[in-house]
Coordinates of C-alpha atoms (C1' of nucleotides) in Angstrom, one line a residue:
Chain R
M279 CA 25.7 -11.1 -12.4
R280 CA 23.4 -8.3 -13.2
V281 CA 20.0 -7.7 -11.9
N282 CA 18.0 -9.6 -14.5
Q283 CA 20.3 -12.6 -14.3
I284 CA 20.0 -13.1 -10.5
A285 CA 16.3 -12.4 -10.7
N286 CA 15.7 -15.1 -13.3
E287 CA 17.9 -17.5 -11.5
I288 CA 15.9 -17.1 -8.3
G289 CA 12.6 -16.7 -9.9
V290 CA 11.6 -13.1 -9.1
T291 CA 11.3 -10.0 -11.1
A292 CA 14.2 -7.6 -11.6
D293 CA 12.1 -5.0 -9.8
T294 CA 12.0 -7.2 -6.7
V295 CA 15.7 -7.5 -6.7
R296 CA 16.0 -3.7 -7.2
F297 CA 13.7 -3.2 -4.3
Y298 CA 15.7 -5.2 -1.8
T299 CA 18.8 -3.5 -3.1
R300 CA 17.2 -0.1 -2.6
V301 CA 16.3 -0.8 1.0
G302 CA 19.9 -2.0 1.6
Y303 CA 19.5 -5.7 2.1
L304 CA 21.5 -6.5 -1.0
N305 CA 24.7 -4.7 -1.6
P306 CA 25.9 -5.5 -5.0
S307 CA 29.2 -3.9 -6.2
K308 CA 29.1 -1.4 -8.9
N309 CA 30.8 -1.9 -12.2
P310 CA 32.7 1.4 -12.6
T311 CA 32.6 1.4 -16.4
N312 CA 28.8 1.4 -16.8
G313 CA 27.4 1.9 -13.3
Y314 CA 25.6 -1.5 -13.4
K315 CA 25.2 -3.4 -10.2
E316 CA 27.0 -6.7 -9.9
Y317 CA 25.4 -9.4 -7.8
G318 CA 27.4 -12.3 -6.4
D319 CA 27.1 -15.4 -4.3
K320 CA 26.5 -13.4 -1.1
E321 CA 23.6 -11.6 -2.7
R322 CA 22.2 -14.8 -4.0
R323 CA 22.2 -16.3 -0.5
L324 CA 20.7 -13.2 1.0
L325 CA 17.9 -13.0 -1.6
R326 CA 17.0 -16.6 -1.1
F327 CA 16.8 -16.0 2.6
I328 CA 14.7 -12.9 2.2
L329 CA 12.2 -14.8 0.0
S330 CA 12.0 -17.7 2.5
A331 CA 11.3 -15.3 5.3
R332 CA 8.6 -13.5 3.2
Q333 CA 7.0 -16.9 2.6
L334 CA 6.7 -17.2 6.3
G335 CA 4.9 -13.9 6.7
F336 CA 7.7 -11.8 8.0
S337 CA 7.5 -8.2 6.9
V338 CA 10.3 -6.5 5.0
E339 CA 11.1 -4.6 8.1
D340 CA 11.2 -7.8 10.2
I341 CA 13.7 -9.1 7.8
G342 CA 15.8 -6.0 8.2
Q343 CA 16.0 -6.6 11.9
I344 CA 16.8 -10.3 11.5
L345 CA 19.6 -9.5 9.0
S346 CA 21.1 -6.8 11.2
T347 CA 21.1 -9.1 14.2
A348 CA 22.8 -11.8 12.2
E349 CA 25.3 -9.3 10.8
R350 CA 26.4 -8.5 14.4
G351 CA 27.1 -12.2 14.8
R352 CA 24.2 -12.7 17.2
S353 CA 21.6 -15.4 16.8
P354 CA 18.5 -14.0 15.2
C355 CA 16.4 -17.0 16.3
P356 CA 14.9 -15.6 19.5
L357 CA 13.8 -12.5 17.6
V358 CA 12.4 -14.7 14.8
R359 CA 10.4 -16.7 17.3
V360 CA 8.9 -13.5 18.8
L361 CA 8.2 -11.9 15.4
I362 CA 6.4 -14.9 13.9
Q363 CA 3.9 -14.9 16.8
Q364 CA 3.1 -11.3 16.1
R365 CA 2.7 -11.9 12.4
L366 CA 0.6 -14.9 13.1
I367 CA -1.9 -12.8 15.1
E368 CA -2.1 -10.4 12.2
T369 CA -2.7 -13.2 9.8
Q370 CA -5.4 -14.6 11.9
K371 CA -7.1 -11.2 11.9
S372 CA -6.8 -10.8 8.1
F373 CA -8.2 -14.4 7.8
Q374 CA -11.2 -13.5 10.0
D375 CA -11.7 -10.3 8.1
S376 CA -11.7 -12.1 4.8
V377 CA -14.2 -14.7 6.1
Q378 CA -16.6 -12.0 7.4
L379 CA -16.3 -9.9 4.3
R380 CA -17.0 -12.9 2.1
E381 CA -20.1 -13.7 4.2
R382 CA -21.4 -10.2 3.7
M383 CA -20.7 -10.3 0.0
T384 CA -22.3 -13.6 -0.7
S385 CA -25.3 -12.7 1.5
A386 CA -25.7 -9.4 -0.4
I387 CA -25.4 -11.1 -3.8
E388 CA -28.1 -13.6 -2.8
T389 CA -30.4 -10.9 -1.5
W390 CA -29.9 -8.8 -4.6
N391 CA -31.0 -11.6 -6.9
Q392 CA -34.6 -11.0 -5.8
K393 CA -34.3 -7.2 -6.3
P394 CA -34.7 -5.0 -9.3
D395 CA -32.4 -2.3 -10.5
R396 CA -33.6 1.1 -9.6
A397 CA -32.7 4.7 -10.6
P398 CA -31.2 6.9 -7.9
T399 CA -33.4 9.4 -6.1
G400 CA -32.7 12.3 -3.8
E401 CA -32.8 9.8 -0.9
M402 CA -31.1 6.8 -2.4
I403 CA -28.0 6.4 -4.5
C404 CA -28.2 2.6 -4.8
H405 CA -31.0 0.9 -3.0
L406 CA -29.2 -2.5 -3.2
I407 CA -26.3 -1.2 -1.1
E408 CA -28.3 1.0 1.2
E409 CA -31.1 -1.5 1.9
F410 CA -28.6 -4.3 2.5
D411 CA -26.8 -2.3 5.1
H412 CA -30.1 -1.7 7.0
T413 CA -30.8 -5.4 6.8
A414 CA -27.3 -6.3 8.0
A415 CA -27.5 -3.9 10.8
A416 CA -30.9 -5.3 11.9
V417 CA -29.5 -8.8 11.9
Y418 CA -26.5 -7.6 13.8
N419 CA -28.8 -6.0 16.4
G420 CA -30.6 -9.3 16.8
A421 CA -33.8 -7.9 15.3
Chain U
M115 CA -21.1 21.0 10.6
R116 CA -17.3 20.7 10.6
V117 CA -15.1 17.8 9.9
N118 CA -14.9 16.4 13.4
Q119 CA -18.6 16.8 14.0
I120 CA -19.7 14.8 11.1
A121 CA -16.9 12.2 11.7
N122 CA -18.1 11.7 15.3
E123 CA -21.7 11.5 14.3
I124 CA -21.1 8.8 11.7
G125 CA -18.4 7.1 13.7
V126 CA -15.2 7.5 11.7
T127 CA -12.1 9.6 12.1
A128 CA -11.8 13.1 10.8
D129 CA -9.0 11.9 8.6
T130 CA -11.4 9.5 6.9
V131 CA -13.8 12.3 6.2
R132 CA -10.9 14.4 4.9
F133 CA -9.9 11.6 2.7
Y134 CA -13.2 11.2 0.9
T135 CA -13.4 15.0 0.6
R136 CA -9.9 15.1 -0.9
V137 CA -10.9 12.5 -3.6
G138 CA -14.0 14.6 -4.3
Y139 CA -16.8 12.3 -3.1
L140 CA -17.8 14.8 -0.5
N141 CA -18.1 18.4 -1.5
P142 CA -18.6 20.5 1.6
S143 CA -19.0 24.3 1.2
K144 CA -16.3 26.5 2.5
N145 CA -16.8 29.0 5.3
P146 CA -15.3 32.1 3.8
T147 CA -14.3 33.7 7.1
N148 CA -12.0 30.9 8.3
G149 CA -11.7 28.5 5.4
Y150 CA -13.2 25.6 7.3
K151 CA -15.3 23.1 5.4
E152 CA -19.0 22.9 6.1
Y153 CA -20.6 19.5 5.8
G154 CA -24.4 19.2 5.5
D155 CA -27.1 16.7 5.0
K156 CA -26.0 15.7 1.5
E157 CA -22.5 14.9 2.7
R158 CA -23.9 12.9 5.6
R159 CA -25.9 10.8 3.2
L160 CA -23.0 10.4 0.9
L161 CA -20.7 9.4 3.7
R162 CA -23.0 6.8 5.0
F163 CA -23.4 5.4 1.5
I164 CA -19.6 5.3 1.1
L165 CA -19.2 3.4 4.3
S166 CA -21.9 1.0 3.5
A167 CA -20.3 0.3 0.2
R168 CA -16.9 -0.2 1.8
Q169 CA -18.4 -2.7 4.2
L170 CA -19.4 -4.7 1.2
G171 CA -15.9 -4.8 -0.2
F172 CA -16.2 -2.1 -2.9
S173 CA -13.0 -0.2 -3.5
V174 CA -12.8 3.5 -3.2
E175 CA -12.6 3.7 -7.0
D176 CA -15.6 1.4 -7.4
I177 CA -17.5 3.8 -5.3
G178 CA -16.4 6.7 -7.5
Q179 CA -17.8 4.9 -10.5
I180 CA -21.0 4.1 -8.6
L181 CA -21.4 7.7 -7.5
S182 CA -20.8 9.2 -10.9
T183 CA -23.2 6.8 -12.5
A184 CA -25.9 7.9 -10.0
E185 CA -25.1 11.5 -10.5
R186 CA -25.9 11.2 -14.1
G187 CA -29.3 9.9 -13.1
R188 CA -28.6 6.4 -14.3
S189 CA -29.1 3.3 -12.1
P190 CA -25.8 2.2 -10.6
C191 CA -27.3 -1.3 -9.8
P192 CA -26.1 -3.2 -12.9
L193 CA -22.6 -1.8 -12.3
V194 CA -22.8 -2.7 -8.6
R195 CA -23.8 -6.3 -9.5
V196 CA -20.8 -6.7 -11.8
L197 CA -18.3 -5.1 -9.4
I198 CA -19.2 -7.1 -6.4
Q199 CA -18.5 -10.3 -8.3
Q200 CA -15.1 -9.1 -9.1
R201 CA -14.4 -8.1 -5.5
L202 CA -15.7 -11.4 -4.3
I203 CA -13.1 -13.2 -6.4
E204 CA -10.4 -11.0 -4.9
T205 CA -11.7 -11.7 -1.4
Q206 CA -11.7 -15.4 -2.0
K207 CA -8.1 -15.1 -3.1
S208 CA -7.1 -13.2 -0.1
F209 CA -9.0 -15.7 2.0
Q210 CA -7.1 -18.5 0.5
D211 CA -3.8 -16.7 0.9
S212 CA -4.5 -16.1 4.5
V213 CA -5.3 -19.8 5.1
Q214 CA -2.2 -21.0 3.4
L215 CA 0.0 -18.5 5.1
R216 CA -1.4 -19.4 8.5
E217 CA -0.7 -23.0 7.8
R218 CA 2.9 -22.3 6.9
M219 CA 3.3 -20.2 10.0
T220 CA 1.8 -22.6 12.5
S221 CA 3.7 -25.5 10.9
A222 CA 6.9 -23.5 11.3
I223 CA 6.2 -22.6 14.9
E224 CA 5.6 -26.2 15.7
T225 CA 8.7 -27.4 14.0
W226 CA 10.8 -24.7 15.7
N227 CA 9.7 -25.8 19.1
Q228 CA 12.0 -28.8 18.7
K229 CA 15.0 -26.7 17.5
P230 CA 17.6 -24.7 19.3
D231 CA 18.7 -21.2 18.6
R232 CA 21.9 -21.0 16.6
A233 CA 24.4 -18.3 15.8
P234 CA 24.7 -17.3 12.1
T235 CA 27.5 -18.7 10.0
G236 CA 28.8 -17.9 6.6
E237 CA 26.3 -20.3 5.1
M238 CA 23.3 -19.7 7.4
I239 CA 21.6 -16.6 8.5
C240 CA 18.8 -18.2 10.5
H241 CA 18.7 -22.0 10.4
L242 CA 15.1 -22.0 11.5
I243 CA 13.9 -20.1 8.5
E244 CA 16.3 -21.6 6.0
E245 CA 15.7 -25.2 7.1
F246 CA 12.0 -24.8 7.3
D247 CA 12.0 -23.6 3.7
H248 CA 13.8 -26.7 2.6
T249 CA 11.4 -28.9 4.5
A250 CA 8.4 -27.1 3.0
A251 CA 9.8 -27.4 -0.5
A252 CA 10.3 -31.1 0.1
V253 CA 6.8 -31.6 1.2
Y254 CA 5.5 -29.6 -1.7
N255 CA 7.5 -31.8 -4.1
G256 CA 5.9 -34.8 -2.6
A257 CA 9.1 -36.1 -1.1
Chain O
dA219 C1' 33.3 2.3 -39.0
dC220 C1' 28.7 2.8 -38.5
dT221 C1' 23.9 2.1 -37.9
dT222 C1' 19.9 -0.1 -36.6
dG223 C1' 17.1 -2.3 -33.4
dA224 C1' 16.6 -5.1 -29.4
dC225 C1' 17.4 -5.4 -24.9
dC226 C1' 19.0 -3.8 -20.6
dT227 C1' 19.9 -0.4 -16.7
dG228 C1' 19.0 2.8 -12.7
dT229 C1' 16.1 6.2 -10.9
dG230 C1' 11.8 8.2 -10.0
dT231 C1' 6.9 7.7 -9.6
dT232 C1' 2.6 5.2 -8.7
dC233 C1' -0.6 2.1 -6.5
dA234 C1' -4.7 2.0 -2.0
dT235 C1' -6.5 3.8 2.0
dG236 C1' -6.4 6.3 5.1
dA237 C1' -3.0 7.7 9.5
dC238 C1' 0.1 11.0 11.0
dA239 C1' 2.8 15.4 11.5
dC240 C1' 2.7 20.1 11.9
dA241 C1' 2.1 25.1 11.7
dG242 C1' -1.3 28.0 12.4
dG243 C1' -6.3 29.5 13.6
dT244 C1' -10.2 29.4 17.1
dT245 C1' -12.6 28.9 21.2
dT246 C1' -12.9 28.7 26.2
dA247 C1' -11.4 29.9 30.8
dT248 C1' -9.2 33.0 33.4
Chain V
dA15 C1' -5.9 40.4 27.6
dT16 C1' -3.9 36.1 27.8
dA17 C1' -3.1 31.4 28.2
dA18 C1' -4.3 26.7 27.4
dA19 C1' -6.8 23.5 24.9
dC20 C1' -8.6 22.2 20.9
dC21 C1' -9.5 22.3 16.0
dT22 C1' -8.3 22.9 10.9
dG23 C1' -6.3 22.2 6.3
dT24 C1' -2.4 20.7 3.8
dG25 C1' 1.4 17.8 3.1
dT26 C1' 3.8 13.5 4.0
dC27 C1' 4.2 8.6 5.2
dA28 C1' 3.3 3.6 5.1
dT29 C1' 3.7 -1.6 2.3
dG30 C1' 6.0 -4.2 -1.3
dA31 C1' 6.8 -4.1 -5.1
dA32 C1' 5.2 -2.7 -10.4
dC33 C1' 5.6 0.7 -13.8
dA34 C1' 7.4 4.6 -16.7
dC35 C1' 11.1 6.4 -18.9
dA36 C1' 15.4 8.3 -20.6
dG37 C1' 19.4 6.8 -21.7
dG38 C1' 23.2 3.0 -22.1
dT39 C1' 24.9 -1.5 -24.2
dC40 C1' 25.5 -5.0 -27.4
dA41 C1' 25.1 -8.1 -31.3
dA42 C1' 23.8 -8.2 -36.3
dG43 C1' 24.1 -6.3 -40.5
dT44 C1' 26.3 -3.3 -43.9

DNA sequence: ACTTGACCTGTGTTCATGACACAGGTTTAT
DNA sequence: ATAAACCTGTGTCATGAACACAGGTCAAGT
């Protein structure tokens, strides 16, 4: 099985398979006649596992730790339970960041509907952006 | 004004100031005796503008376009109105991604509370992750 | 046997946005 | 003068792949 075959079978791009190979999580054998990498059952199982873990928000490095724990025959489950808590916190944060950014953006768009375009001056580059920031700061300060 | 002074005054790190200098948005003069960069009023205004725009979700490249439009004396406002719509779409997407990931994560954590740790086998690396993925796929398929 | 063209491969590079490392210069205190 | 503390610019690193590209392979046609 070569890189494109396994990629198609699992439903990812060849570049993704190459990436996980490059970082050492997949260890295909090498066809000596042409140097092509040969992926087998073990790699298929590993790749599926990697994708499942990615779906759950584990980082590529997390997965490396999980895999190497398992390789040593130890249960990776305790580590997995710890790591997902950390990743959940990060996800909450990126969720909150997205919410707040979205609020700022929609608020700006609405405000800008009432405002004209204006050429830049020595003081202002884009009055929409600069004035909105003042407004937002004022709101934030409770003014 | 040197890099740390302007950075402290505006409330960012010196590395951030260096970054915007490197990409050419800030053009400090150079002290010929020691090679240090000298930031002045113009750079302070520019830096503030850059940060305001970043707060609104514009990418660094967006800001480059906005700045170069303004430099040519043209109003950047129409561009700004277009760009923020595009960035808003991306923000919505990252918001949705965060929500869905969070759901998967919390659902996994809850499920895992009922499950024991287990050592890896030839078939399984981490039964928590692999079994959760089956479950999730089944739910998704309406089973 | 040979050639053409289509497809495939591995390796190196790029993306975004700063943070970090580091060798050397500068300022302050002694 | 000297030592310590601090500052500077430049170069590299980080994520998780996607992309570029030179060359290899393989089937079809001649």
